[in-house]
Short mmCIF file of C-alpha atoms in Angstrom, two decimals:
data_model
loop_
_atom_site.label_atom_id
_atom_site.label_comp_id
_atom_site.label_asym_id
_atom_site.label_seq_id
_atom_site.Cartn_x
_atom_site.Cartn_y
_atom_site.Cartn_z
CA MET K 1 17.73 15.69 1.85
CA ASN K 2 14.12 15.72 0.73
CA LYS K 3 12.53 19.10 1.49
CA TYR K 4 9.57 17.32 3.08
CA SER K 5 11.64 14.95 5.22
CA ASN K 6 11.50 17.20 8.30
CA PHE K 7 7.80 16.62 9.09
CA ARG K 8 7.58 15.91 12.82
CA GLU K 9 5.08 15.67 15.64
CA GLY K 10 5.29 17.51 18.92
CA ASN K 11 5.52 21.13 20.01
CA SER K 12 7.53 22.05 16.91
CA SER K 13 5.12 20.04 14.82
CA VAL K 14 5.11 20.34 11.06
CA TRP K 15 3.55 16.90 10.62
CA HIS K 16 -0.01 17.40 9.47
CA ASP K 17 -1.67 15.31 6.85
CA SER K 18 -3.16 18.58 5.60
CA SER K 19 0.33 19.94 4.80
CA ILE K 20 0.51 21.05 1.17
CA LEU K 21 3.17 19.64 -1.15
CA GLU K 22 3.24 22.52 -3.57
CA HIS K 23 5.48 20.74 -6.10
CA TYR K 24 3.21 17.70 -6.30
CA GLY K 25 0.25 18.12 -8.65
CA LEU K 26 -2.51 16.00 -10.14
CA ASN K 27 -0.02 14.18 -12.37
CA GLU K 28 1.47 12.52 -9.27
CA LEU K 29 -1.87 10.88 -8.43
CA ASN K 30 -3.31 7.58 -9.61
CA PHE K 31 -6.48 8.49 -11.46
CA GLU K 32 -7.84 4.95 -11.31
CA SER K 33 -7.81 5.17 -7.50
CA ILE K 34 -9.50 8.59 -7.59
CA LYS K 35 -12.12 7.34 -10.07
CA ASN K 36 -12.88 4.35 -7.86
CA TYR K 37 -13.13 6.54 -4.76
CA ARG K 38 -15.56 8.94 -6.48
CA GLU K 39 -17.75 6.04 -7.57
CA LYS K 40 -17.97 4.80 -3.98
CA PHE K 41 -18.64 8.33 -2.73
CA ALA K 42 -21.50 8.70 -5.25
CA ALA K 43 -22.93 5.31 -4.22
CA VAL K 44 -22.95 6.32 -0.54
CA LYS K 45 -24.08 9.92 -1.20
CA PRO K 46 -25.91 9.87 -4.56
CA ASN K 47 -27.40 13.35 -4.19
CA HIS K 48 -24.35 15.09 -2.77
CA PRO K 49 -23.37 18.35 -4.54
CA TRP K 50 -19.69 17.32 -4.63
CA ASN K 51 -20.49 14.64 -7.20
CA GLY K 52 -20.66 17.31 -9.91
CA LEU K 53 -17.30 18.95 -9.10
CA GLU K 54 -14.17 18.83 -11.24
CA THR K 55 -11.44 16.49 -9.98
CA LYS K 56 -9.26 19.15 -8.36
CA GLU K 57 -12.18 20.79 -6.60
CA PHE K 58 -13.51 17.45 -5.40
CA LEU K 59 -10.08 16.56 -3.98
CA TYR K 60 -9.99 19.95 -2.25
CA LYS K 61 -13.34 19.26 -0.58
CA ILE K 62 -12.26 15.91 0.83
CA GLY K 63 -8.84 17.19 2.03
CA ALA K 64 -6.63 15.66 -0.67
CA TRP K 65 -5.76 19.01 -2.28
CA GLY K 66 -4.69 22.22 -0.58
CA LYS K 67 -4.43 25.92 -1.38
CA LEU K 68 -2.22 28.50 0.28
CA ARG K 69 -4.43 31.48 1.02
CA ASP K 70 -1.63 34.07 1.09
CA SER K 71 -0.33 33.05 -2.34
CA SER K 72 -1.41 31.39 -5.54
CA LYS K 73 0.38 28.17 -4.61
CA GLU K 74 -1.51 24.92 -4.31
CA GLY K 75 -0.82 21.22 -4.41
CA VAL K 76 -1.54 17.74 -3.14
CA THR K 77 -1.79 17.37 0.64
CA LEU K 78 0.11 14.68 2.49
CA ALA K 79 -3.21 12.89 3.01
CA GLY K 80 -3.96 13.09 -0.71
CA LEU K 81 -0.51 11.75 -1.57
CA LEU K 82 -0.86 8.80 0.81
CA MET K 83 -4.41 8.00 -0.29
CA PHE K 84 -4.20 8.41 -4.06
CA SER K 85 -0.61 8.54 -5.31
CA GLU K 86 1.79 5.67 -6.06
CA GLU K 87 4.42 4.02 -3.89
CA ARG K 88 7.41 5.45 -5.77
CA VAL K 89 6.11 9.01 -5.42
CA ILE K 90 4.99 8.58 -1.80
CA THR K 91 8.43 7.36 -0.71
CA GLU K 92 10.04 10.47 -2.20
CA VAL K 93 8.31 12.41 0.57
CA LEU K 94 8.00 9.66 3.22
CA PRO K 95 10.97 7.26 2.81
CA GLN K 96 9.78 4.91 5.61
CA TYR K 97 6.40 4.33 3.96
CA PHE K 98 5.64 0.61 3.59
CA LEU K 99 2.50 -1.56 3.47
CA GLU K 100 2.22 -5.34 3.69
CA TYR K 101 -0.43 -8.04 3.94
CA ARG K 102 0.54 -11.65 4.60
CA GLU K 103 -1.36 -14.81 5.32
CA SER K 104 0.04 -18.16 6.42
CA LEU K 105 -1.25 -21.61 7.25
CA ASP K 106 -1.04 -23.05 10.74
CA ASP K 107 2.04 -25.06 9.84
CA ILE K 108 5.17 -24.85 11.96
CA VAL K 109 7.21 -26.75 9.39
CA THR K 110 7.10 -24.11 6.67
CA ASN K 111 7.65 -20.38 6.94
CA GLY K 112 6.13 -19.42 3.61
CA TRP K 113 3.06 -17.28 2.98
CA ILE K 114 0.05 -18.56 1.05
CA LYS K 115 -0.82 -14.94 0.25
CA ARG K 116 1.39 -11.88 0.45
CA PHE K 117 1.60 -8.47 -1.19
CA THR K 118 3.45 -5.25 -0.37
CA SER K 119 3.36 -1.65 -1.52
CA GLN K 120 6.71 -2.27 -3.23
CA ASP K 121 5.85 -5.25 -5.44
CA GLY K 122 4.86 -3.11 -8.44
CA THR K 123 1.64 -4.99 -9.26
CA TRP K 124 -0.64 -2.25 -7.90
CA SER K 125 -0.49 1.43 -6.94
CA GLY K 126 0.82 0.93 -3.40
CA ASN K 127 -1.38 3.73 -1.98
CA LEU K 128 -3.54 3.53 1.15
CA TYR K 129 -6.87 3.52 -0.64
CA ASP K 130 -6.06 0.50 -2.79
CA PHE K 131 -4.32 -1.21 0.14
CA TYR K 132 -7.50 -1.02 2.20
CA PHE K 133 -9.60 -2.75 -0.46
CA LYS K 134 -6.94 -5.33 -1.32
CA VAL K 135 -6.69 -6.33 2.35
CA MET K 136 -10.46 -6.38 2.88
CA SER K 137 -10.92 -8.56 -0.21
CA GLN K 138 -8.67 -11.13 1.49
CA LEU K 139 -10.32 -10.87 4.90
CA GLN K 140 -13.80 -11.20 3.44
CA GLN K 141 -12.91 -14.52 1.82
CA HIS K 142 -13.09 -16.14 5.24
CA ASP K 143 -16.28 -17.42 6.78
CA MET K 144 -17.19 -14.93 9.50
CA ASP K 145 -20.26 -13.06 10.69
CA ASP K 146 -20.93 -9.39 10.00
CA SER K 147 -19.84 -8.19 13.43
CA VAL K 148 -16.40 -9.74 12.99
CA GLN K 149 -16.00 -8.28 9.51
CA THR K 150 -16.94 -4.86 10.88
CA ALA K 151 -14.39 -5.22 13.66
CA LEU K 152 -11.64 -6.18 11.20
CA ARG K 153 -12.55 -3.20 9.04
CA GLU K 154 -12.35 -0.90 12.05
CA ALA K 155 -8.95 -2.35 13.02
CA LEU K 156 -7.59 -1.83 9.51
CA VAL K 157 -8.86 1.75 9.26
CA ASN K 158 -7.48 2.41 12.76
CA ALA K 159 -4.00 1.26 11.67
CA ILE K 160 -4.13 3.48 8.58
CA VAL K 161 -5.45 6.70 10.12
CA HIS K 162 -3.38 6.48 13.34
CA ALA K 163 -0.08 5.51 11.71
CA ASP K 164 2.96 7.75 11.98
CA TYR K 165 4.24 7.57 8.41
CA LEU K 166 7.60 8.90 9.52
CA GLY K 167 8.03 5.90 11.82
CA GLU K 168 9.70 2.56 11.15
CA GLY K 169 8.28 -0.75 10.06
CA GLY K 170 5.27 0.31 8.00
CA ILE K 171 1.74 -1.04 8.30
CA ILE K 172 1.66 -4.85 8.54
CA VAL K 173 -1.57 -6.86 8.44
CA GLU K 174 -1.19 -10.57 9.10
CA LYS K 175 -3.54 -13.54 9.37
CA GLU K 176 -2.48 -16.88 10.84
CA ASN K 177 -4.74 -19.66 12.08
CA GLY K 178 -7.70 -17.32 12.43
CA VAL K 179 -5.71 -14.71 14.36
CA PHE K 180 -5.43 -11.22 12.85
CA ARG K 181 -2.68 -8.72 13.66
CA PHE K 182 -2.67 -5.07 12.66
CA ALA K 183 0.63 -3.27 13.32
CA ASN K 184 1.43 0.33 12.50
CA PRO K 185 4.21 2.81 13.31
CA GLY K 186 3.41 5.27 16.09
CA LEU K 187 1.63 5.06 19.45
CA PHE K 188 -1.85 6.08 20.56
CA ARG K 189 -1.86 9.81 21.29
CA ILE K 190 -4.10 9.29 24.31
CA PRO K 191 -4.05 6.52 26.98
CA VAL K 192 -5.19 3.16 25.61
CA ASP K 193 -8.02 2.94 28.15
CA ALA K 194 -9.33 6.30 26.99
CA ALA K 195 -9.10 5.26 23.35
CA LEU K 196 -11.02 2.05 24.06
CA SER K 197 -13.75 3.85 25.97
CA GLY K 198 -14.86 5.70 22.85
CA HIS K 199 -15.20 9.01 24.69
CA MET K 200 -11.93 10.53 23.50
CA SER K 201 -10.06 10.68 20.22
CA ASN K 202 -6.88 12.37 19.07
CA LEU K 203 -6.41 11.59 15.41
CA ARG K 204 -2.91 11.71 13.96
CA ASN K 205 -4.27 11.94 10.39
CA PRO K 206 -7.69 13.64 10.46
CA ASN K 207 -7.87 14.14 6.70
CA LEU K 208 -7.26 10.45 6.02
CA PHE K 209 -10.00 9.66 8.52
CA LYS K 210 -12.32 12.11 6.79
CA MET K 211 -11.76 10.41 3.43
CA PHE K 212 -12.66 7.00 4.87
CA ILE K 213 -15.71 8.24 6.74
CA LEU K 214 -17.04 10.03 3.62
CA ILE K 215 -17.40 6.68 1.84
CA GLY K 216 -18.90 4.95 4.88
CA LEU K 217 -15.92 2.81 5.89
CA CYS K 218 -15.72 3.82 9.54
CA LYS K 219 -17.70 5.42 12.31
CA ARG K 220 -17.05 8.73 13.99
CA ALA K 221 -13.70 9.21 15.69
CA GLY K 222 -13.15 7.24 18.87
CA PHE K 223 -15.74 4.52 18.38
CA GLY K 224 -13.91 2.06 16.11
CA LEU K 225 -11.83 0.51 18.88
CA LYS K 226 -14.79 0.50 21.24
CA HIS K 227 -16.74 -1.52 18.68
CA ILE K 228 -13.94 -4.11 18.59
CA VAL K 229 -13.95 -4.43 22.38
CA THR K 230 -17.76 -4.67 22.49
CA THR K 231 -17.82 -7.40 19.82
CA TRP K 232 -15.52 -9.58 21.96
CA SER K 233 -17.21 -8.78 25.27
CA GLY K 234 -18.41 -12.33 25.99
CA PRO K 235 -16.69 -14.28 28.80
CA GLN K 236 -15.95 -17.17 26.43
CA CYS K 237 -13.94 -14.91 24.11
CA LYS K 238 -10.21 -14.35 24.06
CA GLN K 239 -10.11 -10.56 24.36
CA PRO K 240 -8.43 -8.45 21.66
CA GLU K 241 -5.04 -7.06 22.64
CA PHE K 242 -3.86 -3.49 22.17
CA ILE K 243 -0.09 -3.41 22.54
CA GLN K 244 2.20 -0.36 22.58
CA HIS K 245 5.89 -0.89 21.82
CA SER K 246 8.75 1.60 21.96
CA ASN K 247 12.07 1.80 20.12
CA PRO K 248 10.70 1.88 17.51
CA GLU K 249 7.27 3.12 18.50
CA ARG K 250 4.59 0.79 17.15
CA THR K 251 1.03 -0.16 17.95
CA VAL K 252 -0.22 -3.73 17.51
CA VAL K 253 -3.86 -4.82 17.64
CA ILE K 254 -4.40 -8.60 17.87
CA ILE K 255 -7.86 -10.04 17.24
CA TYR K 256 -8.50 -13.68 18.13
CA PRO K 257 -11.30 -16.01 16.98
CA PHE K 258 -14.18 -16.24 19.45
CA ASP K 259 -13.22 -19.80 20.40
CA PHE K 260 -9.48 -19.23 20.60
CA PRO K 261 -7.90 -21.08 23.59
CA ASP K 262 -6.24 -18.75 26.11
CA GLU K 263 -3.26 -21.00 26.73
CA THR K 264 -2.05 -20.73 23.12
CA ALA K 265 -2.53 -17.00 22.75
CA ALA K 266 1.03 -16.18 23.77
CA SER K 267 2.43 -17.79 20.64
CA TYR K 268 0.61 -15.21 18.52
CA GLU K 269 2.24 -12.14 20.07
CA THR K 270 4.29 -11.62 16.94
CA ASP K 271 7.67 -9.96 16.89
CA ILE K 272 6.81 -6.62 15.33
CA TYR K 273 10.46 -5.80 15.01
CA GLN K 274 10.98 -8.82 12.77
CA ASP K 275 11.36 -6.95 9.48
CA ILE K 276 13.51 -4.23 11.05
CA GLU K 277 15.72 -6.84 12.74
CA GLN K 278 16.22 -8.72 9.49
CA GLN K 279 17.46 -5.55 7.79
CA GLU K 280 19.86 -4.83 10.65
CA GLU K 281 21.07 -8.44 10.60
CA ARG K 282 21.83 -8.15 6.88
CA GLU K 283 23.84 -5.01 7.57
CA MET K 284 25.78 -6.80 10.31
CA ASP K 285 26.53 -9.67 7.93
CA LEU K 286 28.32 -7.26 5.62
CA VAL K 287 30.87 -6.24 8.24
CA LEU K 288 31.45 -9.57 10.00
CA THR K 289 34.01 -12.05 8.71
CA GLU K 290 33.05 -15.61 7.84
CA GLU K 291 34.88 -16.80 10.93
CA ASP K 292 32.83 -14.41 13.08
CA LEU K 293 29.58 -15.72 11.65
CA ASN K 294 30.42 -19.36 12.11
CA SER K 295 31.21 -19.20 15.79
CA ILE K 296 29.25 -17.80 18.69
CA ASN K 297 32.51 -17.73 20.60
CA LYS K 298 33.95 -14.81 18.59
CA TYR K 299 31.70 -12.22 20.13
CA GLN K 300 32.89 -9.96 22.91
CA SER K 301 30.00 -11.00 25.12
CA SER K 302 30.17 -14.67 24.22
CA ILE K 303 29.57 -17.02 27.10
CA ASN K 304 32.90 -18.64 26.21
CA ASN K 305 34.81 -15.38 25.78
CA ASP K 306 38.24 -15.63 27.40
CA GLN K 307 37.67 -13.26 30.32
CA SER K 308 34.13 -14.30 31.15
CA SER K 309 34.43 -17.97 30.28
CA ILE K 310 33.51 -20.38 33.04
CA ASN K 311 36.72 -22.15 32.06
CA SER K 312 38.84 -19.01 32.28
CA GLU K 313 42.05 -19.68 34.14
CA ASN K 314 41.37 -17.36 37.07
CA ASN K 315 37.74 -18.26 37.53
CA SER K 316 37.70 -21.84 36.35
CA VAL K 317 35.31 -23.99 38.30
CA ASN K 318 38.00 -26.63 38.18
CA LYS K 319 40.88 -24.42 39.29
CA LYS K 320 42.56 -26.06 42.23
CA GLY K 321 42.17 -23.24 44.72
CA ASP K 322 38.51 -22.57 43.94
CA SER K 323 37.43 -25.96 42.75
CA VAL K 324 33.80 -26.67 43.48
CA ASN K 325 34.97 -30.07 44.51
CA LYS K 326 37.60 -28.78 46.95
CA THR K 327 36.58 -30.06 50.36
CA PRO K 328 36.14 -26.74 52.30
CA ILE K 329 33.82 -25.22 49.70
CA SER K 330 32.40 -28.33 48.15
CA ILE K 331 29.00 -27.81 46.60
CA ASN K 332 27.95 -30.81 48.58
CA LYS K 333 29.13 -29.33 51.86
CA ASP K 334 26.18 -28.51 54.08
CA ASP K 335 26.77 -24.75 54.31
CA ASN K 336 27.46 -24.27 50.63
CA SER K 337 25.20 -26.88 49.15
CA VAL K 338 23.46 -25.72 45.99
CA ASN K 339 20.43 -27.34 47.47
CA GLY K 340 20.77 -25.49 50.75
CA GLU K 341 17.81 -23.42 51.77
CA ASP K 342 19.53 -20.07 51.15
CA ASN K 343 21.58 -21.08 48.16
CA PHE K 344 19.16 -23.36 46.44
CA ILE K 345 19.60 -22.87 42.70
CA ASN K 346 15.86 -22.57 42.16
CA ASN K 347 15.47 -19.80 44.73
CA ASN K 348 17.09 -17.26 42.44
CA PRO K 349 14.53 -15.03 40.67
CA ASN K 350 16.45 -15.59 37.45
CA SER K 351 16.72 -19.34 37.97
CA VAL K 352 16.89 -21.24 34.74
CA ASN K 353 14.30 -23.64 36.07
CA LYS K 354 11.89 -20.84 36.87
CA HIS K 355 12.11 -19.65 33.27
CA LEU K 356 11.78 -23.05 31.70
CA ASN K 357 9.10 -24.35 34.03
CA SER K 358 7.01 -21.25 33.45
CA VAL K 359 6.40 -22.44 29.91
CA ASN K 360 6.56 -26.17 30.44
CA ASN K 361 6.31 -28.70 33.21
CA GLY K 362 10.01 -29.44 32.95
CA LEU K 363 11.72 -32.63 31.94
CA SER K 364 10.11 -36.03 31.92
CA SER K 365 9.55 -37.79 35.20
CA SER K 366 12.27 -40.30 34.31
CA ASP K 367 14.95 -37.64 34.77
CA SER K 368 16.25 -36.99 38.23
CA ASP K 369 16.12 -33.54 39.78
CA LYS K 370 19.87 -33.28 39.46
CA GLU K 371 19.80 -34.13 35.75
CA LYS K 372 17.05 -31.59 35.14
CA SER K 373 18.97 -28.90 36.96
CA GLU K 374 22.21 -29.61 35.10
CA ILE K 375 20.62 -29.71 31.66
CA ASP K 376 18.52 -26.60 32.29
CA GLU K 377 21.55 -24.70 33.50
CA LYS K 378 23.46 -25.68 30.36
CA LEU K 379 20.53 -24.52 28.23
CA TRP K 380 20.40 -21.22 30.06
CA ASN K 381 24.14 -20.63 29.61
CA ILE K 382 24.13 -21.51 25.90
CA ALA K 383 21.29 -19.02 25.27
CA GLU K 384 22.94 -16.20 27.24
CA LEU K 385 24.38 -14.46 24.18
CA ALA K 386 20.94 -14.22 22.55
CA ARG K 387 19.45 -12.73 25.72
CA LYS K 388 22.25 -10.16 25.97
CA LYS K 389 22.18 -9.15 22.30
CA LYS K 390 18.82 -8.41 20.75
CA ARG K 391 20.43 -8.10 17.31
CA LEU K 392 22.34 -11.19 16.17
CA PRO K 393 23.30 -12.33 12.66
CA PRO K 394 21.08 -15.24 11.57
CA SER K 395 23.96 -17.72 11.43
CA VAL K 396 24.86 -16.99 15.05
CA MET K 397 21.30 -17.45 16.26
CA GLU K 398 20.99 -20.67 14.25
CA ASN K 399 24.17 -21.97 15.87
CA ILE K 400 22.76 -21.27 19.34
CA ILE K 401 19.45 -22.98 18.48
CA LEU K 402 21.29 -26.05 17.23
CA GLN K 403 23.26 -26.30 20.47
CA LEU K 404 20.08 -25.97 22.53
CA CYS K 405 18.18 -28.59 20.54
CA ALA K 406 21.13 -30.98 20.83
CA LEU K 407 20.71 -31.18 24.62
CA ARG K 408 17.05 -32.20 24.63
CA PRO K 409 13.82 -31.65 22.64
CA LEU K 410 12.56 -28.11 23.25
CA MET K 411 9.06 -26.78 22.75
CA LEU K 412 8.61 -23.47 20.95
CA LYS K 413 7.70 -21.67 24.16
CA GLU K 414 10.79 -23.04 25.89
CA LEU K 415 13.03 -21.74 23.12
CA ALA K 416 11.28 -18.38 23.27
CA ALA K 417 11.91 -18.15 27.03
CA LEU K 418 15.55 -19.18 26.75
CA LEU K 419 16.35 -16.80 23.88
CA GLU K 420 13.99 -13.98 24.90
CA ARG K 421 12.44 -13.89 21.45
CA THR K 422 8.80 -14.21 20.43
CA PRO K 423 7.57 -17.64 19.28
CA ASP K 424 6.48 -16.31 15.90
CA GLY K 425 9.82 -14.60 15.33
CA LEU K 426 11.73 -17.81 16.05
CA ARG K 427 9.43 -20.00 13.99
CA ASN K 428 9.32 -17.72 10.94
CA ASN K 429 12.95 -16.60 10.93
CA TYR K 430 14.91 -19.64 12.06
CA LEU K 431 13.14 -22.89 12.88
CA GLY K 432 11.41 -23.40 9.54
CA LYS K 433 14.68 -22.80 7.71
CA LEU K 434 16.63 -25.19 9.96
CA ILE K 435 14.03 -27.92 9.42
CA GLU K 436 14.16 -27.44 5.65
CA GLU K 437 17.95 -27.73 5.78
CA GLY K 438 17.69 -30.94 7.80
CA LYS K 439 19.58 -29.51 10.78
CA ILE K 440 16.71 -29.94 13.26
CA ARG K 441 13.58 -32.07 13.20
CA LEU K 442 10.21 -32.28 14.90
CA LYS K 443 9.69 -34.66 17.80
CA TYR K 444 6.32 -35.62 16.29
CA PRO K 445 6.89 -35.20 12.53
CA ASP K 446 3.59 -36.87 11.60
CA GLN K 447 1.61 -34.59 13.93
CA PRO K 448 2.73 -30.99 13.31
CA ASN K 449 0.10 -29.63 15.72
CA HIS K 450 0.84 -32.06 18.55
CA PRO K 451 0.34 -30.24 21.90
CA LYS K 452 3.79 -31.38 23.06
CA GLN K 453 5.52 -30.67 19.75
CA ALA K 454 9.22 -29.95 20.19
CA TYR K 455 12.35 -29.32 18.15
CA MET K 456 15.34 -31.68 18.22
CA LYS K 457 18.73 -31.63 16.57
CA ALA K 458 18.64 -33.92 13.54
CA THR K 459 20.75 -37.06 13.72
CA GLU K 460 23.86 -36.99 11.58
#
């Protein structure tokens, strides 16, 4: 095990970005990154005495180099490693370290990225300093006023300096249809309301923050998030979202365009577990047989599993003794009617129609109430496995989606409600692929952005 892999937060904390890695020296740093940083420092502070210091002493002043006072040992700090080293070296100390920027078009047919880079692609250093400027160079290509650019810069710096680099998932910055998402491992260390007020701050990585503030890239601690909130304070604006997730712990900041319609905002609450889920799904694929993967009925919790199947011998709805059509307990009998006041199928808090109608106005007016109820109940039952299991192999999820889309055209929000997955996760991981393979199709293929766009099973 790596000798530095036991850094932790909490009462027994050894996680400090000022911690000294005594076996990591100047040779582990990217001197092009350091040179660029010093040039920016000199431009912001042209008369500062640190401009004349040797490299090691300059790094010591900004918190990237450390010295042990009770010995002659010295070395790069964790902050210095993250800011100025290279991905391969950083992951020796912090194996979960990962950075990614991705940008996509507003196109539900494809799931590709028009721009994407990661800390692992080998075309750049992979350190935090270079990541910041690579991301900002992309964000600044878009037509936006200075206040928005400042807010995006604050959100990016916030993700970097508040990230828990021992956590899962890495830092992900994503742009889609004018919406920006900044996700990082770790939660706010103070209540979100307090963080947004600007009156309190509890930095996880104070040395990283110091390095950014020394070259004028952020304001004093606690005011970055407040600036974002203030920028979007107008009543016509869709307010930024600050979301805290657990298991794994992650923070997501979502910034919408000023004119973004409220009713479509839900589709941009991206599945931040997407990359972690994909890795776990690949691991599951290795241990499942081909027969397992090709049938949703092989799982222990399958809706058609022998013991829980609605067609199971003992519980069959058609079994003579308990038949729903048997006269004494007929579903059409007054006392037991599914439409009775107490037993009405839509009275249940978990009613399939409550779920589906919450995201859509239901089936077309040409369908009878009975037909709507029957189809919706079938949809709800087919999707049960996905709701029970948050980790499913891709082939199993695809099989479920195909069965759902075979019953009737389903909008993205309907599928998300049935499967209990985020719209972005479904669209990026499954729907685009199924369309490319010709297994499903769009209801309005010539109008990808049609407000009633839906997915249908392709005709054979």
